[in-house]
PDB file of C-alpha atoms and ligand atoms in Angstrom:
ATOM      1  CA  MET A   1     -29.735  -3.321   7.834  1.00 88.00           C
ATOM      2  CA  THR A   2     -27.078  -5.429   6.125  1.00 95.00           C
ATOM      3  CA  LEU A   3     -24.063  -3.231   5.292  1.00 97.00           C
ATOM      4  CA  LEU A   4     -22.425  -3.644   1.887  1.00 98.00           C
ATOM      5  CA  ALA A   5     -18.928  -2.893   0.597  1.00 98.00           C
ATOM      6  CA  GLY A   6     -16.523  -4.494  -1.857  1.00 98.00           C
ATOM      7  CA  VAL A   7     -13.522  -4.194  -4.109  1.00 98.00           C
ATOM      8  CA  ILE A   8     -13.447  -3.410  -7.829  1.00 98.00           C
ATOM      9  CA  GLY A   9     -10.642  -4.222 -10.262  1.00 97.00           C
ATOM     10  CA  ASP A  10      -9.770  -5.962 -13.513  1.00 97.00           C
ATOM     11  CA  PRO A  11      -8.720  -8.706 -12.844  1.00 96.00           C
ATOM     12  CA  ILE A  12     -10.176  -9.201  -9.366  1.00 96.00           C
ATOM     13  CA  ALA A  13     -10.106 -12.961  -8.637  1.00 94.00           C
ATOM     14  CA  HIS A  14      -6.660 -12.737  -6.956  1.00 92.00           C
ATOM     15  CA  SER A  15      -7.723 -10.062  -4.448  1.00 94.00           C
ATOM     16  CA  ARG A  16      -7.237 -10.964  -0.781  1.00 95.00           C
ATOM     17  CA  SER A  17      -9.444  -8.101   0.380  1.00 97.00           C
ATOM     18  CA  PRO A  18     -12.685 -10.169   0.615  1.00 97.00           C
ATOM     19  CA  ARG A  19     -10.955 -12.617   2.957  1.00 97.00           C
ATOM     20  CA  LEU A  20      -9.510  -9.755   5.009  1.00 97.00           C
ATOM     21  CA  HIS A  21     -12.766  -7.833   5.443  1.00 98.00           C
ATOM     22  CA  GLY A  22     -14.700 -11.106   5.835  1.00 98.00           C
ATOM     23  CA  HIS A  23     -12.496 -11.990   8.818  1.00 98.00           C
ATOM     24  CA  TRP A  24     -13.180  -8.635  10.474  1.00 98.00           C
ATOM     25  CA  LEU A  25     -16.938  -8.821   9.774  1.00 98.00           C
ATOM     26  CA  ARG A  26     -17.098 -12.190  11.531  1.00 98.00           C
ATOM     27  CA  ARG A  27     -14.809 -11.124  14.368  1.00 98.00           C
ATOM     28  CA  TYR A  28     -16.835  -8.006  15.184  1.00 98.00           C
ATOM     29  CA  GLY A  29     -20.188  -9.706  14.599  1.00 98.00           C
ATOM     30  CA  ILE A  30     -21.234  -7.160  11.974  1.00 98.00           C
ATOM     31  CA  ASP A  31     -24.187  -7.837   9.687  1.00 98.00           C
ATOM     32  CA  GLY A  32     -22.388  -7.019   6.437  1.00 98.00           C
ATOM     33  CA  HIS A  33     -20.900  -8.344   3.215  1.00 98.00           C
ATOM     34  CA  TYR A  34     -17.736  -7.431   1.304  1.00 98.00           C
ATOM     35  CA  VAL A  35     -17.718  -8.661  -2.294  1.00 98.00           C
ATOM     36  CA  PRO A  36     -15.212  -8.749  -5.174  1.00 98.00           C
ATOM     37  CA  LEU A  37     -16.587  -7.125  -8.341  1.00 98.00           C
ATOM     38  CA  HIS A  38     -14.988  -7.532 -11.741  1.00 98.00           C
ATOM     39  CA  VAL A  39     -15.365  -4.094 -13.339  1.00 98.00           C
ATOM     40  CA  ARG A  40     -13.925  -3.204 -16.740  1.00 98.00           C
ATOM     41  CA  ALA A  41     -12.742   0.337 -17.517  1.00 98.00           C
ATOM     42  CA  ASP A  42     -15.700   0.955 -19.855  1.00 98.00           C
ATOM     43  CA  ASP A  43     -18.134   0.198 -17.030  1.00 98.00           C
ATOM     44  CA  LEU A  44     -16.359   2.154 -14.300  1.00 98.00           C
ATOM     45  CA  GLU A  45     -18.361   5.369 -14.342  1.00 98.00           C
ATOM     46  CA  ALA A  46     -21.714   3.573 -14.511  1.00 98.00           C
ATOM     47  CA  THR A  47     -20.632   1.246 -11.682  1.00 98.00           C
ATOM     48  CA  LEU A  48     -19.708   4.171  -9.427  1.00 98.00           C
ATOM     49  CA  ALA A  49     -23.132   5.695 -10.063  1.00 97.00           C
ATOM     50  CA  LEU A  50     -24.976   2.427  -9.423  1.00 97.00           C
ATOM     51  CA  LEU A  51     -23.252   0.967  -6.337  1.00 98.00           C
ATOM     52  CA  PRO A  52     -24.450   3.655  -3.872  1.00 97.00           C
ATOM     53  CA  ARG A  53     -28.005   3.237  -5.213  1.00 96.00           C
ATOM     54  CA  LEU A  54     -27.746  -0.504  -4.521  1.00 96.00           C
ATOM     55  CA  GLY A  55     -26.836   0.264  -0.913  1.00 96.00           C
ATOM     56  CA  PHE A  56     -23.049   0.014  -0.983  1.00 98.00           C
ATOM     57  CA  ARG A  57     -21.330   2.150   1.696  1.00 98.00           C
ATOM     58  CA  GLY A  58     -18.064   2.233  -0.234  1.00 98.00           C
ATOM     59  CA  ILE A  59     -15.466   0.197  -2.089  1.00 98.00           C
ATOM     60  CA  ASN A  60     -11.791  -0.511  -2.394  1.00 98.00           C
ATOM     61  CA  VAL A  61     -10.272   0.035  -5.806  1.00 97.00           C
ATOM     62  CA  THR A  62      -7.407  -1.889  -7.304  1.00 95.00           C
ATOM     63  CA  ILE A  63      -5.519  -2.088 -10.600  1.00 93.00           C
ATOM     64  CA  PRO A  64      -6.215  -0.576 -13.133  1.00 95.00           C
ATOM     65  CA  HIS A  65      -8.799   1.889 -11.782  1.00 97.00           C
ATOM     66  CA  LYS A  66      -6.959   3.796  -9.031  1.00 96.00           C
ATOM     67  CA  GLU A  67      -6.254   6.933 -11.117  1.00 96.00           C
ATOM     68  CA  ALA A  68      -9.615   6.889 -12.884  1.00 98.00           C
ATOM     69  CA  VAL A  69     -11.665   6.800  -9.661  1.00 98.00           C
ATOM     70  CA  PHE A  70      -9.567   9.630  -8.249  1.00 98.00           C
ATOM     71  CA  ALA A  71     -10.548  11.738 -11.267  1.00 98.00           C
ATOM     72  CA  LEU A  72     -14.242  10.786 -10.933  1.00 98.00           C
ATOM     73  CA  ALA A  73     -14.538  11.527  -7.176  1.00 98.00           C
ATOM     74  CA  ASP A  74     -16.389  14.546  -5.758  1.00 98.00           C
ATOM     75  CA  GLU A  75     -13.945  14.979  -2.872  1.00 98.00           C
ATOM     76  CA  THR A  76     -10.383  13.775  -2.337  1.00 98.00           C
ATOM     77  CA  THR A  77      -8.195  13.565   0.770  1.00 97.00           C
ATOM     78  CA  ALA A  78      -4.780  15.249   0.920  1.00 95.00           C
ATOM     79  CA  ARG A  79      -3.077  11.849   0.883  1.00 95.00           C
ATOM     80  CA  ALA A  80      -4.999  10.836  -2.244  1.00 96.00           C
ATOM     81  CA  ARG A  81      -4.005  14.118  -3.912  1.00 96.00           C
ATOM     82  CA  ALA A  82      -0.366  13.472  -2.947  1.00 93.00           C
ATOM     83  CA  VAL A  83      -0.506  10.263  -4.990  1.00 94.00           C
ATOM     84  CA  GLY A  84      -3.014  11.258  -7.703  1.00 94.00           C
ATOM     85  CA  ALA A  85      -4.841   7.974  -7.188  1.00 96.00           C
ATOM     86  CA  ALA A  86      -7.356   6.422  -4.782  1.00 97.00           C
ATOM     87  CA  ASN A  87      -7.856   2.936  -3.333  1.00 97.00           C
ATOM     88  CA  THR A  88     -10.731   3.635  -0.913  1.00 98.00           C
ATOM     89  CA  LEU A  89     -14.044   5.257  -1.836  1.00 98.00           C
ATOM     90  CA  THR A  90     -16.840   6.150   0.567  1.00 98.00           C
ATOM     91  CA  PHE A  91     -20.323   6.953  -0.734  1.00 98.00           C
ATOM     92  CA  GLN A  92     -21.964   9.717   1.294  1.00 96.00           C
ATOM     93  CA  GLU A  93     -25.233  11.441   0.448  1.00 93.00           C
ATOM     94  CA  GLY A  94     -24.752  11.097  -3.288  1.00 93.00           C
ATOM     95  CA  ARG A  95     -21.104  12.099  -3.196  1.00 97.00           C
ATOM     96  CA  ILE A  96     -17.957  10.033  -3.693  1.00 98.00           C
ATOM     97  CA  LEU A  97     -15.119  10.643  -1.230  1.00 98.00           C
ATOM     98  CA  ALA A  98     -11.759   9.289  -2.436  1.00 98.00           C
ATOM     99  CA  ASP A  99      -8.893   8.392  -0.129  1.00 98.00           C
ATOM    100  CA  ASN A 100      -5.564   6.669  -0.654  1.00 97.00           C
ATOM    101  CA  THR A 101      -4.565   4.490   2.299  1.00 97.00           C
ATOM    102  CA  ASP A 102      -1.575   2.639   0.766  1.00 97.00           C
ATOM    103  CA  GLY A 103       0.999   5.010   2.290  1.00 97.00           C
ATOM    104  CA  TYR A 104      -0.813   4.906   5.630  1.00 97.00           C
ATOM    105  CA  GLY A 105      -0.766   1.091   5.410  1.00 97.00           C
ATOM    106  CA  PHE A 106       2.956   1.175   4.756  1.00 97.00           C
ATOM    107  CA  THR A 107       3.873   3.414   7.711  1.00 96.00           C
ATOM    108  CA  ALA A 108       1.392   1.733  10.078  1.00 96.00           C
ATOM    109  CA  ASN A 109       2.918  -1.664   9.220  1.00 96.00           C
ATOM    110  CA  LEU A 110       6.418  -0.312   9.726  1.00 95.00           C
ATOM    111  CA  ALA A 111       5.508   1.271  13.054  1.00 94.00           C
ATOM    112  CA  GLN A 112       3.858  -1.960  14.248  1.00 94.00           C
ATOM    113  CA  GLY A 113       6.653  -4.218  12.983  1.00 92.00           C
ATOM    114  CA  ALA A 114       9.647  -2.059  13.905  1.00 90.00           C
ATOM    115  CA  GLY A 115       8.775   1.179  15.708  1.00 81.00           C
ATOM    116  CA  HIS A 116       7.998   4.848  15.117  1.00 77.00           C
ATOM    117  CA  ARG A 117      11.722   5.700  15.117  1.00 78.00           C
ATOM    118  CA  ASP A 118      12.065   3.780  11.842  1.00 77.00           C
ATOM    119  CA  VAL A 119       9.249   5.678  10.156  1.00 83.00           C
ATOM    120  CA  ARG A 120      11.148   8.964  10.648  1.00 88.00           C
ATOM    121  CA  ALA A 121      14.647   7.648   9.876  1.00 92.00           C
ATOM    122  CA  PRO A 122      16.512   8.787   6.749  1.00 96.00           C
ATOM    123  CA  ALA A 123      15.103   6.323   4.210  1.00 97.00           C
ATOM    124  CA  PHE A 124      16.528   4.679   1.114  1.00 98.00           C
ATOM    125  CA  VAL A 125      13.726   3.772  -1.312  1.00 98.00           C
ATOM    126  CA  LEU A 126      14.153   1.479  -4.319  1.00 98.00           C
ATOM    127  CA  GLY A 127      11.574   1.908  -7.078  1.00 98.00           C
ATOM    128  CA  ALA A 128       9.610   4.815  -8.517  1.00 97.00           C
ATOM    129  CA  GLY A 129       6.327   3.185  -9.548  1.00 92.00           C
ATOM    130  CA  GLY A 130       2.817   3.800  -8.272  1.00 89.00           C
ATOM    131  CA  ALA A 131       3.456   2.269  -4.861  1.00 93.00           C
ATOM    132  CA  ALA A 132       6.653   4.275  -4.298  1.00 96.00           C
ATOM    133  CA  ARG A 133       4.755   7.543  -4.563  1.00 95.00           C
ATOM    134  CA  GLY A 134       2.425   6.656  -1.701  1.00 95.00           C
ATOM    135  CA  VAL A 135       5.266   5.242   0.405  1.00 97.00           C
ATOM    136  CA  ILE A 136       7.406   8.380   0.039  1.00 97.00           C
ATOM    137  CA  ALA A 137       4.475  10.737   0.641  1.00 96.00           C
ATOM    138  CA  ALA A 138       3.608   8.851   3.852  1.00 96.00           C
ATOM    139  CA  LEU A 139       7.210   8.759   5.113  1.00 96.00           C
ATOM    140  CA  LEU A 140       7.569  12.526   4.606  1.00 96.00           C
ATOM    141  CA  ASP A 141       4.191  13.121   6.190  1.00 94.00           C
ATOM    142  CA  GLU A 142       5.293  11.133   9.254  1.00 93.00           C
ATOM    143  CA  GLY A 143       8.382  13.321   9.582  1.00 93.00           C
ATOM    144  CA  ALA A 144      11.149  11.465   7.709  1.00 94.00           C
ATOM    145  CA  ALA A 145      14.046  13.903   7.487  1.00 90.00           C
ATOM    146  CA  HIS A 146      15.191  12.705   4.098  1.00 96.00           C
ATOM    147  CA  VAL A 147      14.487  10.112   1.426  1.00 98.00           C
ATOM    148  CA  THR A 148      17.071   8.871  -1.064  1.00 98.00           C
ATOM    149  CA  LEU A 149      15.408   7.401  -4.132  1.00 98.00           C
ATOM    150  CA  THR A 150      16.764   5.129  -6.822  1.00 98.00           C
ATOM    151  CA  ASN A 151      15.093   3.439  -9.774  1.00 98.00           C
ATOM    152  CA  ARG A 152      16.216   1.404 -12.771  1.00 98.00           C
ATOM    153  CA  SER A 153      14.765   4.097 -15.052  1.00 98.00           C
ATOM    154  CA  ALA A 154      16.434   7.269 -13.752  1.00 98.00           C
ATOM    155  CA  ASP A 155      13.944   9.629 -15.411  1.00 98.00           C
ATOM    156  CA  ARG A 156      11.087   8.127 -13.366  1.00 97.00           C
ATOM    157  CA  ALA A 157      13.058   8.571 -10.126  1.00 98.00           C
ATOM    158  CA  GLU A 158      13.814  12.199 -10.965  1.00 98.00           C
ATOM    159  CA  ALA A 159      10.216  12.969 -11.922  1.00 97.00           C
ATOM    160  CA  LEU A 160       8.973  11.431  -8.669  1.00 97.00           C
ATOM    161  CA  ALA A 161      11.579  13.204  -6.516  1.00 97.00           C
ATOM    162  CA  ALA A 162      10.648  16.531  -8.134  1.00 96.00           C
ATOM    163  CA  LEU A 163       7.101  16.179  -6.742  1.00 94.00           C
ATOM    164  CA  PHE A 164       8.424  16.277  -3.174  1.00 94.00           C
ATOM    165  CA  GLY A 165      11.038  19.071  -3.193  1.00 92.00           C
ATOM    166  CA  ASP A 166      14.473  18.890  -1.609  1.00 94.00           C
ATOM    167  CA  ARG A 167      13.645  16.269   1.052  1.00 96.00           C
ATOM    168  CA  VAL A 168      13.902  13.632  -1.708  1.00 98.00           C
ATOM    169  CA  THR A 169      17.106  13.202  -3.713  1.00 98.00           C
ATOM    170  CA  THR A 170      18.041  10.542  -6.267  1.00 98.00           C
ATOM    171  CA  VAL A 171      21.054   8.341  -6.892  1.00 98.00           C
ATOM    172  CA  PRO A 172      21.747   6.224  -9.996  1.00 98.00           C
ATOM    173  CA  TRP A 173      20.532   2.605  -9.787  1.00 98.00           C
ATOM    174  CA  ILE A 174      24.051   1.224 -10.261  1.00 98.00           C
ATOM    175  CA  ASP A 175      25.315   3.309  -7.311  1.00 98.00           C
ATOM    176  CA  ALA A 176      22.651   2.100  -4.864  1.00 98.00           C
ATOM    177  CA  ALA A 177      24.949  -0.125  -2.765  1.00 98.00           C
ATOM    178  CA  GLN A 178      27.523   2.663  -2.234  1.00 98.00           C
ATOM    179  CA  ALA A 179      24.792   5.131  -1.270  1.00 98.00           C
ATOM    180  CA  LEU A 180      23.353   2.975   1.572  1.00 98.00           C
ATOM    181  CA  PRO A 181      25.428   4.307   4.538  1.00 98.00           C
ATOM    182  CA  GLY A 182      23.634   6.870   6.693  1.00 97.00           C
ATOM    183  CA  HIS A 183      20.122   5.480   6.167  1.00 97.00           C
ATOM    184  CA  GLY A 184      18.089   3.980   8.997  1.00 96.00           C
ATOM    185  CA  LEU A 185      15.507   2.384   6.738  1.00 96.00           C
ATOM    186  CA  LEU A 186      15.723   0.503   3.426  1.00 97.00           C
ATOM    187  CA  VAL A 187      12.494   0.004   1.455  1.00 98.00           C
ATOM    188  CA  ASN A 188      11.967  -2.087  -1.668  1.00 98.00           C
ATOM    189  CA  THR A 189       8.976  -0.856  -3.676  1.00 98.00           C
ATOM    190  CA  THR A 190      10.046  -2.482  -6.955  1.00 97.00           C
ATOM    191  CA  SER A 191       8.436  -5.722  -8.057  1.00 96.00           C
ATOM    192  CA  LEU A 192      11.845  -7.464  -7.864  1.00 97.00           C
ATOM    193  CA  GLY A 193      11.772 -10.410  -5.472  1.00 97.00           C
ATOM    194  CA  MET A 194       8.158 -11.240  -6.263  1.00 95.00           C
ATOM    195  CA  THR A 195       7.415 -14.852  -7.151  1.00 94.00           C
ATOM    196  CA  GLY A 196       8.264 -15.235 -10.851  1.00 95.00           C
ATOM    197  CA  LYS A 197      10.490 -12.124 -10.920  1.00 96.00           C
ATOM    198  CA  PRO A 198      14.270 -11.923 -10.494  1.00 97.00           C
ATOM    199  CA  PRO A 199      15.485 -11.130  -6.963  1.00 96.00           C
ATOM    200  CA  LEU A 200      16.660  -7.647  -6.067  1.00 96.00           C
ATOM    201  CA  ASP A 201      20.429  -7.777  -6.424  1.00 93.00           C
ATOM    202  CA  LEU A 202      21.756  -5.336  -3.810  1.00 97.00           C
ATOM    203  CA  ASP A 203      24.859  -5.684  -1.634  1.00 98.00           C
ATOM    204  CA  LEU A 204      23.805  -4.704   1.898  1.00 98.00           C
ATOM    205  CA  ALA A 205      27.364  -4.487   3.290  1.00 98.00           C
ATOM    206  CA  GLY A 206      27.241  -0.671   3.455  1.00 97.00           C
ATOM    207  CA  LEU A 207      23.934  -0.521   5.336  1.00 97.00           C
ATOM    208  CA  ASP A 208      24.150   0.561   8.993  1.00 96.00           C
ATOM    209  CA  PRO A 209      23.755  -2.619  11.126  1.00 95.00           C
ATOM    210  CA  SER A 210      20.775  -1.153  13.000  1.00 95.00           C
ATOM    211  CA  ALA A 211      18.891  -0.117   9.836  1.00 96.00           C
ATOM    212  CA  THR A 212      15.474  -1.695   9.319  1.00 96.00           C
ATOM    213  CA  VAL A 213      14.769  -3.398   5.987  1.00 97.00           C
ATOM    214  CA  THR A 214      11.253  -3.689   4.619  1.00 97.00           C
ATOM    215  CA  ASP A 215       9.769  -4.955   1.366  1.00 97.00           C
ATOM    216  CA  ILE A 216       6.310  -4.144   0.064  1.00 97.00           C
ATOM    217  CA  VAL A 217       6.352  -7.326  -2.029  1.00 96.00           C
ATOM    218  CA  TYR A 218       4.586 -10.017   0.043  1.00 94.00           C
ATOM    219  CA  THR A 219       4.564 -13.020  -2.292  1.00 93.00           C
ATOM    220  CA  PRO A 220       6.720 -14.641  -0.999  1.00 95.00           C
ATOM    221  CA  LEU A 221       6.404 -13.277   2.542  1.00 95.00           C
ATOM    222  CA  GLU A 222      10.169 -13.497   3.016  1.00 97.00           C
ATOM    223  CA  THR A 223      11.677 -12.081  -0.165  1.00 97.00           C
ATOM    224  CA  PRO A 224      15.354 -12.716  -0.977  1.00 97.00           C
ATOM    225  CA  LEU A 225      16.047  -9.127   0.179  1.00 98.00           C
ATOM    226  CA  LEU A 226      14.444  -9.746   3.576  1.00 98.00           C
ATOM    227  CA  ALA A 227      16.236 -13.101   3.911  1.00 98.00           C
ATOM    228  CA  ALA A 228      19.605 -11.444   3.200  1.00 98.00           C
ATOM    229  CA  ALA A 229      18.837  -8.617   5.638  1.00 98.00           C
ATOM    230  CA  ARG A 230      17.744 -11.042   8.360  1.00 97.00           C
ATOM    231  CA  ALA A 231      20.948 -13.068   7.876  1.00 98.00           C
ATOM    232  CA  ARG A 232      22.954  -9.866   8.458  1.00 98.00           C
ATOM    233  CA  GLY A 233      21.021  -9.160  11.658  1.00 97.00           C
ATOM    234  CA  HIS A 234      18.859  -6.261  10.438  1.00 97.00           C
ATOM    235  CA  PRO A 235      15.348  -5.844  11.812  1.00 96.00           C
ATOM    236  CA  VAL A 236      12.992  -6.798   8.956  1.00 97.00           C
ATOM    237  CA  VAL A 237       9.320  -6.071   8.277  1.00 97.00           C
ATOM    238  CA  ASP A 238       7.451  -7.973   5.565  1.00 97.00           C
ATOM    239  CA  GLY A 239       4.953  -6.453   3.149  1.00 96.00           C
ATOM    240  CA  LEU A 240       1.774  -8.302   4.092  1.00 96.00           C
ATOM    241  CA  GLY A 241       1.056  -5.906   6.946  1.00 97.00           C
ATOM    242  CA  MET A 242       0.869  -3.000   4.473  1.00 97.00           C
ATOM    243  CA  LEU A 243      -2.035  -4.745   2.750  1.00 97.00           C
ATOM    244  CA  LEU A 244      -3.721  -5.402   6.107  1.00 98.00           C
ATOM    245  CA  HIS A 245      -3.282  -1.896   7.507  1.00 98.00           C
ATOM    246  CA  GLN A 246      -4.379  -0.115   4.312  1.00 98.00           C
ATOM    247  CA  ALA A 247      -7.777  -1.779   4.768  1.00 98.00           C
ATOM    248  CA  VAL A 248      -8.407  -0.297   8.245  1.00 98.00           C
ATOM    249  CA  PRO A 249      -9.747   3.187   7.279  1.00 98.00           C
ATOM    250  CA  GLY A 250     -12.222   1.746   4.749  1.00 98.00           C
ATOM    251  CA  PHE A 251     -13.569  -0.901   7.120  1.00 98.00           C
ATOM    252  CA  HIS A 252     -14.015   1.740   9.823  1.00 98.00           C
ATOM    253  CA  ALA A 253     -15.827   4.131   7.456  1.00 98.00           C
ATOM    254  CA  TRP A 254     -18.196   1.512   5.991  1.00 98.00           C
ATOM    255  CA  PHE A 255     -18.826  -0.892   8.864  1.00 98.00           C
ATOM    256  CA  GLY A 256     -18.328   1.383  11.888  1.00 97.00           C
ATOM    257  CA  ALA A 257     -15.756  -0.629  13.876  1.00 97.00           C
ATOM    258  CA  GLU A 258     -12.058   0.187  14.239  1.00 97.00           C
ATOM    259  CA  PRO A 259     -10.541  -3.206  13.294  1.00 98.00           C
ATOM    260  CA  ARG A 260      -7.337  -4.679  14.684  1.00 97.00           C
ATOM    261  CA  VAL A 261      -4.398  -5.919  12.616  1.00 98.00           C
ATOM    262  CA  ASP A 262      -2.974  -8.927  14.430  1.00 97.00           C
ATOM    263  CA  GLU A 263      -1.764 -12.506  13.987  1.00 96.00           C
ATOM    264  CA  ALA A 264      -5.302 -13.883  13.635  1.00 97.00           C
ATOM    265  CA  LEU A 265      -5.908 -11.553  10.674  1.00 98.00           C
ATOM    266  CA  ARG A 266      -2.580 -12.468   9.069  1.00 97.00           C
ATOM    267  CA  ALA A 267      -3.397 -16.161   9.423  1.00 96.00           C
ATOM    268  CA  ALA A 268      -6.876 -15.678   7.924  1.00 96.00           C
ATOM    269  CA  VAL A 269      -5.510 -13.796   4.907  1.00 96.00           C
ATOM    270  CA  LEU A 270      -2.681 -16.292   4.347  1.00 94.00           C
ATOM    271  CA  ALA A 271      -4.919 -19.356   4.707  1.00 90.00           C
TER     272      ALA A 271
HETATM  273  N1  LIG B   1       2.118  -4.695   0.259  1.00 96.09           N
HETATM  274  C1  LIG B   1       1.199  -4.008  -0.382  1.00 96.09           C
HETATM  275  O1  LIG B   1       0.115  -3.718   0.150  1.00 96.09           O
HETATM  276  C2  LIG B   1       1.482  -3.519  -1.779  1.00 96.09           C
HETATM  277  C3  LIG B   1       0.802  -2.392  -2.276  1.00 96.09           C
HETATM  278  C4  LIG B   1       1.103  -1.949  -3.578  1.00 96.09           C
HETATM  279  C5  LIG B   1       2.044  -2.634  -4.341  1.00 96.09           C
HETATM  280  N2  LIG B   1       2.678  -3.728  -3.831  1.00 96.09           N
HETATM  281  C6  LIG B   1       3.693  -4.432  -4.630  1.00 96.09           C
HETATM  282  O2  LIG B   1       4.712  -3.497  -4.944  1.00 96.09           O
HETATM  283  C7  LIG B   1       5.306  -3.786  -6.208  1.00 96.09           C
HETATM  284  C8  LIG B   1       5.333  -2.523  -7.063  1.00 96.09           C
HETATM  285  O3  LIG B   1       4.009  -2.082  -7.327  1.00 96.09           O
HETATM  286  P1  LIG B   1       3.733  -0.773  -8.213  1.00 96.09           P
HETATM  287  O4  LIG B   1       2.274  -0.623  -8.271  1.00 96.09           O
HETATM  288  O5  LIG B   1       4.556   0.369  -7.757  1.00 96.09           O
HETATM  289  O6  LIG B   1       4.278  -1.241  -9.656  1.00 96.09           O
HETATM  290  P2  LIG B   1       4.766  -0.347 -10.878  1.00 96.09           P
HETATM  291  O7  LIG B   1       4.109   0.997 -10.834  1.00 96.09           O
HETATM  292  O8  LIG B   1       4.629  -1.190 -12.075  1.00 96.09           O
HETATM  293  O9  LIG B   1       6.354  -0.117 -10.592  1.00 96.09           O
HETATM  294  C9  LIG B   1       7.245  -1.187 -10.688  1.00 96.09           C
HETATM  295  C10 LIG B   1       8.614  -0.772 -10.143  1.00 96.09           C
HETATM  296  O10 LIG B   1       9.485  -1.918 -10.190  1.00 96.09           O
HETATM  297  C11 LIG B   1      10.635  -1.603 -10.991  1.00 96.09           C
HETATM  298  N3  LIG B   1      11.071  -2.796 -11.719  1.00 96.09           N
HETATM  299  C12 LIG B   1      10.293  -3.708 -12.336  1.00 96.09           C
HETATM  300  N4  LIG B   1      11.070  -4.662 -12.920  1.00 96.09           N
HETATM  301  C13 LIG B   1      12.362  -4.318 -12.651  1.00 96.09           C
HETATM  302  C14 LIG B   1      13.634  -4.893 -12.994  1.00 96.09           C
HETATM  303  N5  LIG B   1      13.715  -6.033 -13.712  1.00 96.09           N
HETATM  304  N6  LIG B   1      14.751  -4.274 -12.543  1.00 96.09           N
HETATM  305  C15 LIG B   1      14.667  -3.133 -11.810  1.00 96.09           C
HETATM  306  N7  LIG B   1      13.499  -2.540 -11.471  1.00 96.09           N
HETATM  307  C16 LIG B   1      12.370  -3.125 -11.893  1.00 96.09           C
HETATM  308  C17 LIG B   1      10.167  -0.514 -11.912  1.00 96.09           C
HETATM  309  O11 LIG B   1      11.290   0.189 -12.421  1.00 96.09           O
HETATM  310  P3  LIG B   1      11.189   0.995 -13.841  1.00 96.09           P
HETATM  311  O12 LIG B   1      10.538   2.303 -13.524  1.00 96.09           O
HETATM  312  O13 LIG B   1      12.587   1.113 -14.275  1.00 96.09           O
HETATM  313  O14 LIG B   1      10.354   0.126 -14.744  1.00 96.09           O
HETATM  314  C18 LIG B   1       9.304   0.326 -10.955  1.00 96.09           C
HETATM  315  O15 LIG B   1      10.098   1.099 -10.091  1.00 96.09           O
HETATM  316  C19 LIG B   1       4.466  -4.932  -6.788  1.00 96.09           C
HETATM  317  O16 LIG B   1       5.169  -6.126  -6.579  1.00 96.09           O
HETATM  318  C20 LIG B   1       3.193  -4.911  -5.978  1.00 96.09           C
HETATM  319  O17 LIG B   1       2.598  -6.180  -5.869  1.00 96.09           O
HETATM  320  C21 LIG B   1       2.426  -4.172  -2.561  1.00 96.09           C
END
């Protein structure tokens, strides 16, 4: 039987997920297809009812449906509840199971690119948007002792920190550079540094020389932040691996193989 899965979003044409899953399907010789589906908000509920009846095993979910599918699911994982949104749905016996693998993708990428020590280091996180929530939840889940959070809009940083208790504290955006000492990991989760956006303007002089710097922005692969960190000798981890690793649990659930994230996959997705 040909196995079916896909990704829904609005827009969807930019999604790299079909290329990613397509590479794994070919590599593991699986009789399956992974298709991009343009789904508007008005059609979301009907689509979720129809796809399992058409034979889909599950789907990835991207902007703007991640919160809506979480609310429509029959079952949710703890890591989806920690974020209040889902990016991976599995259809099982008429039920929808919702997971959120973004935070897992982030820590798995960090562990592969730097090491497990970095995942548990005191972390300094820039940004308090949707991605930051998953990143912080995953870092704490992996045993990070403390997370310092800063965001341009202070109220968003405080609201996010409040969800996690006293392991997450905030500092004002303008004080970020002075607050860097003592952290073993620096994470950019803002959209600054993305192609078409201004760079993140942060003086890294106060950062411990051994601290790892990672960016979840991956267009360009080497953001100005990562270039500055590399020039100062910091270990750096780019954001593409987060996208690759977040896809692993879904592929495994729908197609039955535990896929590998490696250079061949990176090359296929970047091609
Ligand atoms: N690698 C991956 O797999 C992956 C996964 C998810 C997301 N991402 C990337 O991560 C980035 C953030 O995604 P998101 O979903 O969290 O977006 P979001 O919810 O819209 O949050 C955007 C964040 O960027 C900050 N920001 C935007 N413009 C800024 C500026 N000019 N100065 C200072 N801060 C600014 C926002 O601060 P305010 O609160 O002050 O507006 C907020 O913290 C995007 O570039 C996205 O492509 C990558």
